[in-house]
Amino acid sequence: QVQLVESGGGSVQAGGSLRLSCAFSGYTYSTYIMGWFRQSPGKEREAVAAFYTEGSTTYYADSVKGRFTVSRDDAKNTLYLQMDSLKPEDTATYYCATRQGFSSGVGSWWTRGTEYPFWGQGTQVTVSS
């Protein structure tokens, strides 16, 4: 059973930084993608970034490119999202999600939450101005 547990959320002032962690377990495939999504009240869920095992390829939404960095620590079975230069509009609940065992490669579908069958419980990030 795949399990994802996020941590690292909190409150920070604009311009500050936070690092989110997503501890994962129960994987049975070596090929998988892990994504970070966020959602704030009244807004649709938004893809933020993703890490694909093939080539350690990373993907970013335009809204966070240059400010956020996604990485993975194999030894710790943990995915990270380093968030720098935070803005009030980054305030949201952040979720990690994963899809494993596919062979078709990754295209624009990485942004679609419906493509990920496994999700964590979320961690709140609040950025004040």
CSV table of C-alpha atoms in Angstrom, one decimal, residues 3-55:
chain,number,residue,atom,x,y,z
A,3,GLN,CA,1.6,5.9,1.7
A,4,LEU,CA,2.5,9.6,1.4
A,5,VAL,CA,3.0,11.9,4.4
A,6,GLU,CA,3.6,15.6,4.0
A,7,SER,CA,5.3,17.8,6.5
A,8,GLY,CA,7.0,21.2,6.7
A,9,GLY,CA,4.2,23.6,6.3
A,10,GLY,CA,3.8,26.7,8.4
A,11,SER,CA,3.5,30.5,8.4
A,12,VAL,CA,6.1,32.7,6.8
A,13,GLN,CA,6.3,36.3,5.7
A,14,ALA,CA,6.5,37.2,2.0
A,15,GLY,CA,10.0,36.7,0.6
A,16,GLY,CA,10.7,33.9,3.1
A,17,SER,CA,11.3,30.2,2.5
A,18,LEU,CA,9.9,26.9,3.5
A,19,ARG,CA,10.8,23.3,2.7
A,20,LEU,CA,8.0,20.8,2.4
A,21,SER,CA,8.7,17.0,2.7
A,22,CYS,CA,6.8,14.1,1.5
A,23,ALA,CA,7.8,10.7,3.0
A,24,PHE,CA,6.7,7.8,0.8
A,25,SER,CA,6.5,4.1,1.3
A,26,GLY,CA,5.0,1.0,-0.2
A,27,TYR,CA,6.3,1.5,-3.7
A,28,THR,CA,6.5,-1.6,-5.9
A,29,TYR,CA,7.8,0.0,-9.2
A,30,SER,CA,11.1,1.8,-9.9
A,31,THR,CA,9.5,4.1,-12.4
A,32,TYR,CA,7.1,6.7,-10.9
A,33,ILE,CA,6.2,10.3,-10.8
A,34,MET,CA,5.6,12.3,-7.7
A,35,GLY,CA,3.8,15.6,-7.9
A,36,TRP,CA,3.2,18.6,-5.7
A,37,PHE,CA,-0.2,20.2,-5.9
A,38,ARG,CA,-1.9,23.0,-3.9
A,39,GLN,CA,-5.4,24.2,-3.3
A,40,SER,CA,-6.7,27.2,-1.5
A,41,PRO,CA,-10.4,27.8,-0.5
A,42,GLY,CA,-12.5,28.7,-3.5
A,43,LYS,CA,-9.9,27.8,-6.0
A,44,GLU,CA,-9.2,24.8,-8.2
A,45,ARG,CA,-6.4,22.4,-7.3
A,46,GLU,CA,-3.2,23.5,-9.1
A,47,ALA,CA,-0.2,21.5,-10.1
A,48,VAL,CA,3.0,23.0,-8.7
A,49,ALA,CA,5.9,20.7,-9.5
A,50,ALA,CA,6.7,17.1,-10.2
A,51,PHE,CA,9.7,14.7,-10.2
A,52,TYR,CA,9.9,11.8,-12.7
A,53,THR,CA,12.3,9.0,-12.0
A,54,GLU,CA,13.4,8.6,-15.6
A,55,GLY,CA,16.3,11.0,-16.0
